[in-house]
Structures are given as C-alpha cells and as structure tokens.
C-alpha cells in the first residue's frame, strides 16, 4: 500500500526548506516556507521571557525534543535524521546509546540491529544471527555487542517501520551508524556554525544488561561528556534512562541534568527486577516516588499515558495529577512520544481509516501542552514546533 500524500502546507514548507539544507542544496524560500520559518522564529522570541540564564531552564517551553532525530522523515539515529531535526528548529536532539564489542558507544534505539541496518544483506555476518534474552525478552537477530566498531561501520542504516513510513525508505543506505563521539563533534560544529548550543537528550539503553557483559555504559558516557565539556550542571545535554539506577550512577559521575524515563504504570524498571525492588512505575509517580526521583534527577520522561490515560476506545480520559505532583518536586516533564500518523494518535484525533495517514496531530498536541508539560518527544519536530507556537500564542 502506498502512503497517500496528506500533508499540510505548513508541514511541506518546513520540510522543504529543511530537506534542502540537509542534502546540501540551495533553495529559495517560498511564501509558505517563509511564513512557517517566521512562525518558528516568533515562537522562540515569545519564549525569551521564560528563559532564565543558562542550563535546561533556559530552553523554550514547551521544549520540542526530536525523537531519534527527525525519525518521521528519515531513518532514525542517523546524522541525516539529526541534521534535519536541527534544521527544522528542534530544541533538543535525542540519541539512544548501545555499545559495540570493543566498547564504543553507538546510536541505535536497540542493540538488535536487524530492523535498522542492512546487516541481513551481509553474508559475512550471517553466522552472527542469534537469540538473546535482553531485559527478560527473547530477541533473535544481530546485536551491536557482537560487532567491533569497524565491522559495524560497514553497515548502512535503514527505515525501522517501512510499512508506516514508506517515504523514508528512499534514504535507506544513505548513512551509517554514528558513534556518540561523532555526534558530539557534529553538535560542536553545528553549534559554531549556527551560533548557539546544540542540545542533546542521551539515553542509556539496557544498562544492567550491558554491565553484566562488562560493557558498562555510564562510565564510558561520562568520559565522553567530560572530553567534550558536557559534564556540568548547565551543559546542553540531558541524560536519561528507564533504569533509575543508571541515572543514580551518572549522578555520581557528572553534573549534567538527568531524567528518569517511566513506562506503563504496571511495569517495573529492569534494574528493580534484578535487585528485587518491588516498586512499580505506579509507585514512582506518587508524590513519595517523585520526591525520591528528585533527590538525584531533575526531570521525568513519562509515557504520555501516565498523564492522559486512554480509555478502552483509545480516546483520552481524565488527566492525572502527575504534572502537578512532579512540578511540586521541581521536576520537569518530557513525556513521549508524539507522532503524526493515525495509528499513534488518540482515537478522537484520527482522521479517516488509513492508519498511516496523518491525523489531527495539531489538535492532540494542544491537548498535551494544556496539561502543563515542559516539553515533548516528537518524531515530527516541525509539527510539534508549529503546535508549540500556536499554544504559546493563545
């Protein structure tokens, strides 16, 4: 099935300008593009009064965090995806970190790379296909910890969900798997070129699992942060993990701002499972749990369902007290993940019957922002930025 062309003029305009910049081409701003860019600039100007000095409190609110880069338009966790998100105007760019066999940190959402690289097309790596249990889940495929960096660099990145984002497959094979150090150098270069800091949002993936393999993430990450001057409390970086223990460990290594990610209410962080801690996410989002998180972190990254639960029909239900309770502990909230496609939207914001067509993402975002969240992870940074501008102008 071919994805229908259902894009708003504003989305096409912003994407057109950003795409030209990513591919190195020159472009003349059409009227729609100029208006979209002016809207984004005006939104930033409107936020100036809310910025306080340096550090994460200086970011615009709502903060738009490009989830795995511009993953709605390019294969995720590639320099092309990160660059497009930055060109769109995203305030922060996200990276997920997993290690290679020889201890380098690379940017992949998961250590299993069968779905995000062309590894299956490399006969020399056919014998590396295996089954492993990661955080209690059996997975079959190819894993970064079984490859040296040199071997991993022979692979090319591809779109993770091609049935949903068929247009992104055009860019399959265009970029390789970046190391986090390459991203840090890229962020430095882009910061100098643009005259402003490039913010990153960096997740340690499966830290307990990797520590058991002798590939601990936190110490490696801390060394890189220190090398590139992002280890201070006002550094332009957030450190995040679904395992509170990983954030506590990072708090002892660096002063960079830290965020505890929170999944469904009935789940337990994997380090809790391993240590026998009986608490669930539901316990962590109580005032007592939030107070505990605030003792070592500056924010939380909850699934949006912890703030706006969905009912059996998929519609948004009654808002919880999580935003109010987290703010009472001086914690910021960066919930995840906003996407434009119908299949990801609450039922009342879906349009038509095609699950991969765009629904009323702007309407959903207005509802999300109205809860008082400080920012949001988005696969579609251009959409989220325009929605944030609309919200701030109200």
GROMACS .gro file of N, CA and C in nm, residues 15 68 96 125 328 380 393:
model
   21
   15UNK      N    1   0.944   2.122   0.587
   15UNK     CA    2   1.021   2.008   0.544
   15UNK      C    3   1.099   2.040   0.418
   68UNK      N    4   1.482   1.053   1.835
   68UNK     CA    5   1.572   0.981   1.745
   68UNK      C    6   1.605   1.065   1.620
   96UNK      N    7   1.998   0.743   2.150
   96UNK     CA    8   1.997   0.625   2.235
   96UNK      C    9   2.131   0.555   2.217
  125UNK      N   10   2.829  -1.176   0.784
  125UNK     CA   11   2.780  -1.169   0.922
  125UNK      C   12   2.662  -1.264   0.947
  328UNK      N   13   0.561   2.002   4.177
  328UNK     CA   14   0.573   2.031   4.319
  328UNK      C   15   0.709   1.989   4.374
  380UNK      N   16   0.803   1.414   1.472
  380UNK     CA   17   0.774   1.517   1.372
  380UNK      C   18   0.797   1.653   1.433
  393UNK      N   19   0.084   3.129   2.159
  393UNK     CA   20   0.018   3.250   2.111
  393UNK      C   21  -0.123   3.264   2.165
   0.00000   0.00000   0.00000
